[in-house]
Short mmCIF file of C-alpha atoms in Angstrom, two decimals:
data_model
loop_
_atom_site.label_atom_id
_atom_site.label_comp_id
_atom_site.label_asym_id
_atom_site.label_seq_id
_atom_site.Cartn_x
_atom_site.Cartn_y
_atom_site.Cartn_z
CA MET A 151 124.34 90.22 48.93
CA LYS A 152 123.02 93.41 50.27
CA GLN A 153 125.41 95.73 52.85
CA ASP A 154 123.61 94.79 56.17
CA GLU A 155 123.39 91.37 55.09
CA ILE A 156 126.86 90.82 55.03
CA ILE A 157 127.51 92.32 58.18
CA ARG A 158 125.11 90.02 59.79
CA LYS A 159 126.81 87.42 58.65
CA ALA A 160 130.19 88.50 59.21
CA LEU A 161 129.61 88.83 62.86
CA SER A 162 127.36 85.98 63.49
CA ASP A 163 129.88 83.63 63.58
CA THR A 164 130.65 84.31 67.73
CA PRO A 165 132.18 81.58 70.37
CA PRO A 166 129.56 79.59 71.97
CA VAL A 167 129.72 80.25 76.35
CA PRO A 168 132.62 78.75 78.16
CA GLY A 169 130.52 75.69 80.03
CA GLU A 170 132.12 76.35 83.45
CA LEU A 171 131.30 79.50 82.62
CA HIS A 172 127.69 78.73 82.68
CA GLY A 173 127.67 76.54 85.53
CA ARG A 174 129.42 79.04 87.88
CA LEU A 175 126.51 81.49 87.01
CA VAL A 176 123.25 78.86 87.48
CA HIS A 177 125.78 77.96 91.15
CA ALA A 178 125.79 81.56 92.24
CA TYR A 179 121.76 82.62 90.95
CA ALA A 180 120.48 79.39 92.62
CA ASN A 181 123.00 80.43 95.89
CA ARG A 182 121.64 84.06 95.99
CA LYS A 183 120.75 85.82 98.75
CA PRO A 184 117.32 86.90 98.75
CA SER A 185 116.53 89.83 98.25
CA HIS A 186 114.90 92.20 101.65
CA ARG A 187 113.98 95.08 99.64
CA ARG A 188 110.24 94.27 99.51
CA LEU A 189 110.62 93.72 103.56
CA TYR A 190 112.15 96.54 104.00
CA ILE A 191 110.39 98.59 102.40
CA ALA A 192 106.49 97.38 104.27
CA VAL A 193 108.52 97.98 107.50
CA THR A 194 109.75 101.30 106.67
CA ALA A 195 105.96 101.98 104.99
CA LEU A 196 104.27 100.96 108.95
CA ALA A 197 107.09 102.30 110.92
CA ALA A 198 106.20 105.57 108.86
CA ALA A 199 102.40 105.13 109.78
CA THR A 200 103.01 104.13 112.96
CA ALA A 201 105.02 107.72 113.78
CA LEU A 202 102.72 109.95 111.66
CA CYS A 203 99.28 108.34 113.77
CA GLY A 204 100.95 108.62 116.70
CA ALA A 205 102.20 112.40 115.47
CA GLY A 206 98.62 113.14 114.73
CA VAL A 207 96.84 111.48 118.14
CA TYR A 208 99.88 113.49 120.10
CA VAL A 209 99.91 116.96 118.32
CA GLY A 210 95.30 116.23 119.18
CA THR A 211 95.79 115.31 123.19
CA GLU A 212 98.69 117.08 124.44
CA GLY A 213 100.76 120.30 124.63
CA HIS A 214 104.37 120.14 123.92
CA PHE A 215 107.01 122.36 123.79
CA GLU A 216 108.62 123.60 120.92
CA ASP A 217 112.14 125.38 119.86
CA VAL A 218 112.27 128.62 118.31
CA MET A 219 114.18 128.94 115.47
CA ASN A 220 115.49 131.82 113.88
CA TRP A 221 116.95 131.91 110.08
CA PHE A 222 120.38 130.60 110.59
CA GLY A 223 118.84 127.44 112.89
CA ALA A 224 119.90 129.40 115.85
CA VAL A 225 117.10 128.36 119.49
CA THR A 226 116.10 131.59 120.21
CA GLY A 227 113.16 130.53 122.52
CA THR A 228 110.21 128.24 123.30
CA THR A 229 107.11 127.48 122.53
CA TYR A 230 104.18 125.19 123.87
CA GLU A 231 101.89 124.04 121.18
CA ASP A 232 98.77 122.31 121.35
CA ALA A 233 97.83 123.37 124.68
CA THR A 234 93.88 123.70 124.00
CA GLU A 235 92.95 120.30 126.54
CA GLU A 236 94.67 121.81 129.06
CA LEU A 237 92.46 124.68 129.47
CA LYS A 238 89.27 125.73 130.09
CA ILE A 239 87.95 129.04 129.28
CA THR A 240 84.52 130.72 130.23
CA ALA A 241 83.79 133.83 129.65
CA VAL A 242 81.15 137.00 131.62
CA PRO A 243 80.53 140.03 130.21
CA THR A 244 81.05 142.92 132.66
CA GLU A 245 80.57 146.54 132.78
CA ASP A 246 84.24 146.70 132.63
CA GLY A 247 85.02 144.56 129.32
CA ILE A 248 84.64 140.62 129.64
CA ALA A 249 85.80 138.73 132.29
CA VAL A 250 87.32 135.46 131.19
CA SER A 251 88.14 133.22 133.74
CA VAL A 252 90.55 130.19 132.60
CA ALA A 253 90.70 126.44 134.71
CA LEU A 254 93.57 124.48 135.10
CA LEU A 255 92.91 120.94 133.89
CA THR A 256 96.20 119.80 134.35
CA PRO A 257 98.07 122.58 137.25
CA ASP A 258 100.80 120.20 137.60
CA LYS A 259 102.27 119.38 134.16
CA ALA A 260 104.97 121.58 133.13
CA PRO A 261 105.05 124.44 132.35
CA TYR A 262 101.97 124.70 134.46
CA PRO A 263 103.12 124.66 137.87
CA TYR A 264 105.87 127.39 137.04
CA ILE A 265 104.00 130.07 135.62
CA GLU A 266 103.40 133.25 137.92
CA GLN A 267 101.29 135.34 135.49
CA LEU A 268 99.15 134.43 133.01
CA ALA A 269 98.31 136.79 129.51
CA ILE A 270 96.25 136.94 126.70
CA SER A 271 98.25 137.32 124.20
CA ASP A 272 95.98 136.84 120.95
CA TYR A 273 92.57 137.49 120.91
CA THR A 274 89.11 138.27 118.78
CA LEU A 275 85.27 138.84 119.78
CA LYS A 276 83.14 138.61 117.26
CA ASN A 277 79.57 139.21 116.92
CA LYS A 278 77.72 137.86 113.93
CA LYS A 279 78.46 140.61 111.63
CA LYS A 280 82.23 141.53 112.58
CA THR A 281 84.86 141.52 114.86
CA VAL A 282 84.82 143.91 118.16
CA ALA A 283 87.70 143.49 119.32
CA LYS A 284 91.71 142.65 119.34
CA GLY A 285 94.48 142.41 120.89
CA THR A 286 96.77 141.24 123.77
CA VAL A 287 96.03 141.68 127.86
CA PRO A 288 97.76 142.08 130.59
CA ALA A 289 98.68 139.87 132.72
CA ALA A 290 97.08 138.47 136.26
CA ALA A 291 98.54 136.19 138.47
CA LEU A 292 98.17 132.82 138.12
CA THR A 293 97.17 130.24 141.32
CA ASP A 294 97.22 126.62 140.93
CA THR A 295 94.18 126.01 139.49
CA GLY A 296 93.52 129.04 137.02
CA THR A 297 93.24 132.98 136.99
CA GLU A 298 90.48 135.44 136.39
CA ILE A 299 91.44 137.69 133.62
CA LEU A 300 89.39 141.15 132.01
CA ILE A 301 89.63 141.94 128.95
CA PRO A 302 89.05 145.69 128.74
CA LEU A 303 86.71 146.75 126.26
CA GLU A 304 85.89 150.85 125.25
CA ALA A 305 82.59 150.32 125.12
CA PRO A 306 80.25 148.18 126.08
CA LEU A 307 78.95 145.30 124.22
CA VAL A 308 75.27 145.71 122.79
CA SER A 309 72.93 142.90 123.20
CA GLY A 310 73.54 140.11 120.35
CA THR A 311 75.80 137.31 120.71
CA TYR A 312 79.09 137.33 120.85
CA THR A 313 81.84 134.67 120.22
CA LEU A 314 85.47 134.63 121.67
CA THR A 315 87.76 132.78 120.68
CA ILE A 316 91.72 133.18 121.85
CA THR A 317 94.71 131.68 120.15
CA CYS A 318 97.93 132.72 122.28
CA PHE A 319 98.26 132.61 126.68
CA GLU A 320 101.62 133.65 127.87
CA GLY A 321 103.13 132.73 130.40
CA SER A 322 105.41 134.00 132.67
CA ALA A 323 107.51 133.96 135.67
CA LYS A 324 110.63 136.16 136.95
CA GLY A 325 113.55 135.63 135.46
CA ASP A 326 112.32 133.67 132.93
CA GLN A 327 111.76 135.21 128.99
CA PRO A 328 107.67 135.33 128.89
CA LEU A 329 106.37 131.41 127.72
CA PRO A 330 103.56 131.18 124.40
CA ILE A 331 101.03 129.01 125.26
CA LYS A 332 99.26 128.46 121.91
CA GLY A 333 96.01 126.70 121.08
CA LYS A 334 92.62 127.60 119.90
CA TRP A 335 89.90 128.79 123.09
CA THR A 336 86.40 129.84 122.62
CA ALA A 337 83.90 131.27 124.39
CA ASP A 338 80.18 132.18 123.76
CA ILE A 339 78.71 135.46 124.99
CA THR A 340 75.36 136.83 125.18
CA VAL A 341 74.36 140.15 125.97
CA SER A 342 70.87 141.20 126.57
CA MET B 277 112.51 84.16 88.00
CA THR B 278 113.26 80.69 89.18
CA VAL B 279 116.55 79.20 88.61
CA THR B 280 116.02 76.51 86.15
CA GLN B 281 113.99 79.77 84.25
CA PHE B 282 117.30 81.48 84.80
CA GLU B 283 119.46 78.11 83.51
CA LYS B 284 117.06 79.00 80.71
CA LEU B 285 117.26 81.97 80.27
CA LEU B 286 121.45 81.45 79.49
CA GLN B 287 120.84 78.79 77.58
CA GLU B 288 118.71 80.62 75.11
CA TYR B 289 120.47 83.43 75.43
CA GLY B 290 123.99 83.24 77.08
CA SER B 291 125.47 83.02 73.68
CA SER B 292 124.38 85.52 72.24
CA ILE B 293 124.97 88.66 75.01
CA TYR B 294 128.15 86.85 75.62
CA GLY B 295 129.58 87.38 72.04
CA PHE B 296 128.13 90.89 71.89
CA CYS B 297 130.26 91.59 75.19
CA CYS B 298 133.13 89.16 72.69
CA HIS B 299 132.55 91.69 70.03
CA LEU B 300 132.25 94.59 71.89
CA THR B 301 135.93 93.54 73.66
CA GLY B 302 137.94 91.96 71.24
CA ASN B 303 139.22 89.80 74.28
CA ARG B 304 137.46 86.32 75.08
CA MET B 305 139.70 86.84 78.83
CA THR B 306 137.71 90.15 78.94
CA ALA B 307 134.78 89.27 78.07
CA GLU B 308 133.96 86.16 80.09
CA ASP B 309 134.82 88.67 82.68
CA LEU B 310 132.44 91.34 81.31
CA TYR B 311 129.25 88.58 80.45
CA GLN B 312 130.18 87.57 84.42
CA ASP B 313 129.78 90.38 85.86
CA ALA B 314 126.91 91.87 83.58
CA VAL B 315 125.09 88.46 84.49
CA LEU B 316 125.61 88.96 88.20
CA LYS B 317 124.75 92.10 88.92
CA ALA B 318 121.48 91.33 87.31
CA PHE B 319 121.02 88.44 89.55
CA SER B 320 118.53 91.12 92.19
CA LYS B 321 116.45 92.93 89.50
CA LEU B 322 115.74 89.18 87.88
CA GLN B 323 113.51 87.61 89.71
CA THR B 324 110.81 90.93 88.94
CA ILE B 325 111.61 90.34 84.93
CA HIS B 326 109.42 87.90 83.93
CA SER B 327 109.93 88.44 80.13
CA GLU B 328 113.28 86.43 79.17
CA ASP B 329 113.32 88.81 75.79
CA ARG B 330 113.67 92.08 78.29
CA ALA B 331 115.73 90.02 81.09
CA ARG B 332 118.59 90.18 77.16
CA ASN B 333 117.82 93.83 77.09
CA TYR B 334 118.03 94.37 80.58
CA ILE B 335 121.77 91.98 80.25
CA LEU B 336 122.90 93.63 77.72
CA GLY B 337 122.14 97.46 78.88
CA ILE B 338 124.92 96.04 82.28
CA ALA B 339 127.50 95.62 80.25
CA VAL B 340 127.54 98.18 77.92
CA ARG B 341 127.61 100.48 80.99
CA LEU B 342 130.10 98.29 82.58
CA TYR B 343 132.44 97.62 79.66
CA LYS B 344 131.96 101.82 79.56
CA ASN B 345 133.28 102.10 82.83
CA GLN B 346 136.40 100.02 82.22
CA ARG B 347 137.39 101.60 79.47
CA ARG B 348 137.12 104.96 81.81
CA LYS B 349 138.96 103.25 84.42
CA HIS B 350 141.95 101.90 82.29
CA THR B 351 142.19 104.29 78.95
CA GLU B 352 144.48 101.11 77.07
CA THR B 353 141.40 99.39 76.88
CA PRO B 354 139.68 100.59 74.04
CA ALA B 355 143.45 100.97 72.34
CA SER B 356 144.66 97.77 72.62
CA ASP B 357 140.34 95.84 71.75
CA GLN B 358 140.81 97.57 68.51
CA LEU B 359 144.14 96.50 67.40
CA ALA B 360 142.74 93.19 68.56
CA PRO B 361 142.95 89.97 65.59
CA VAL B 362 139.36 89.10 64.87
CA PRO B 363 139.12 85.97 66.69
CA ASP B 364 138.79 82.17 65.45
CA VAL B 365 140.51 83.92 61.81
CA GLN B 366 143.89 81.32 61.60
CA ASN B 367 145.01 81.40 58.20
CA VAL B 368 143.89 84.07 56.08
CA ALA B 369 145.16 82.64 52.73
CA GLU B 370 142.79 79.70 53.08
CA GLU B 371 139.79 81.74 53.26
CA THR B 372 137.10 81.91 50.66
CA GLU B 373 136.33 85.03 49.02
CA GLN B 374 132.87 84.95 51.04
CA GLN B 375 135.20 84.39 54.06
CA GLU B 376 137.50 87.27 53.17
CA LEU B 377 134.59 89.88 53.00
CA TYR B 378 133.45 88.16 56.01
CA THR B 379 137.00 89.18 57.73
CA CYS B 380 136.94 92.64 56.01
CA VAL B 381 133.45 93.19 57.54
CA ARG B 382 134.75 92.40 61.06
CA ARG B 383 137.51 94.43 60.61
CA ALA B 384 136.53 97.23 59.29
CA VAL B 385 133.76 97.11 62.69
CA GLN B 386 137.02 96.62 64.82
CA GLY B 387 137.99 99.83 63.63
CA LEU B 388 134.97 101.90 64.35
CA PRO B 389 134.85 104.46 66.74
CA TYR B 390 132.65 103.21 69.85
CA ARG B 391 129.58 104.27 70.09
CA LEU B 392 129.41 103.32 66.37
CA ARG B 393 130.80 99.69 66.98
CA GLU B 394 128.59 99.01 70.10
CA VAL B 395 125.04 100.26 67.99
CA THR B 396 127.13 98.25 65.46
CA TYR B 397 126.75 94.32 67.62
CA LEU B 398 123.66 95.39 68.83
CA TYR B 399 122.19 95.79 66.29
CA TYR B 400 123.39 93.43 63.57
CA PHE B 401 125.10 90.93 65.90
CA SER B 402 122.13 91.23 68.99
CA GLY B 403 119.47 91.44 66.77
CA LEU B 404 117.94 94.22 68.37
CA ARG B 405 115.54 96.97 67.03
CA THR B 406 116.95 100.82 66.65
CA LYS B 407 113.89 101.27 69.67
CA GLU B 408 115.34 98.61 71.57
CA ILE B 409 119.04 100.25 72.01
CA ALA B 410 118.32 102.93 72.19
CA ALA B 411 116.31 101.82 75.80
CA VAL B 412 119.35 99.87 76.95
CA LEU B 413 121.89 103.04 75.47
CA HIS B 414 119.11 105.44 77.00
CA ILE B 415 119.79 107.42 74.39
CA PRO B 416 117.64 109.06 72.03
CA GLU B 417 116.27 106.45 68.77
CA GLY B 418 117.46 108.91 66.74
CA THR B 419 121.01 109.09 67.84
CA VAL B 420 121.05 105.25 67.15
CA LYS B 421 119.68 105.53 64.07
CA SER B 422 122.50 107.86 62.85
CA ARG B 423 125.25 106.45 63.94
CA LEU B 424 123.78 102.74 62.73
CA SER B 425 123.92 105.15 59.23
CA LYS B 426 127.41 106.07 59.89
CA ALA B 427 128.87 102.97 60.96
CA ARG B 428 126.84 101.76 57.77
CA SER B 429 129.01 104.33 55.52
CA GLU B 430 132.26 104.05 57.01
CA ILE B 431 132.26 100.03 56.55
CA ARG B 432 130.84 100.78 52.76
CA LYS B 433 134.30 102.50 52.57
CA GLU B 434 136.37 100.02 54.18
CA MET B 435 134.36 97.14 51.86
CA VAL B 436 135.64 99.63 48.67
CA ASP B 437 138.71 99.86 49.60
CA HIS B 438 139.46 96.65 49.92
CA GLY B 439 137.66 96.47 46.10
CA TYR B 440 134.36 95.02 47.17
CA GLU B 441 130.53 96.54 45.40
CA THR B 442 128.05 97.02 47.60
CA ARG B 443 124.70 97.62 47.42
#
């Protein structure tokens, strides 16, 4: 007889499962608690999807405050994000530069009632070929409806079409840290 | 898996799993506890396993891991189970020559180190293939084969020492 066969036969003799143990296990299986795992996953997924959709809508329509944190996680400041729908700009070329009218669409909503002055923190002026000007513009007083800020230019604009893009304003009030107001505003300018 | 299917599974493979537990522990009381714990732990998964063969291997895998955990917690267990008497052997004198041979083999297997023993029982008693054993124990198939080879040579050595010839 081969060794494998001997080992197999030697180990084949085993006692049967005690009947009581068998019955106990079958009874336990019959009375087991139903698993809620699938339901739990479905509910969690639904909640996550709802939260994400909500966040998407929120981001698109309404501005909100965000903390600015340093590398160590300490809050060092505040910004106001996604304010695109809350401000409206129009730009008109003048002799000194470009006059930008900023209208407050939600003047009663924070932070606008508390802002005394508004500056342009980041803008670019482009024509079809290149960037004509970019940088920051000092603050101008903000009224209940808005303000007008002049972007000074070193040389008058030559005829053509330009696009002014502002990505950040900066609101300030006496005794408060300046508040960056972020979004994306564009205005087309035609110089004839 | 319905209750009827579960009952059928235990009827078909229960004795195989229980026997494996008996061999592994060398003690019926411990084997009963191990068998029960393994099956209870497998409940939640059994609802999604449709193949009875896979269910058996799954329970065997749980039994192996539970026993390993037990051994870690109670260091005296492996020593005592290696020395445990072979079950159902009442009177050695009455055994036929073949029964003596089987007794010798069983003792040789029980004397193997744990790693070789679990592979030997899964292969020779539970009838698992090396690939299945590798899946149950979460080890490479090559390791299973080398352990089996070592186990065979140890058993052969023991058999030769007792005057049996092997092929």
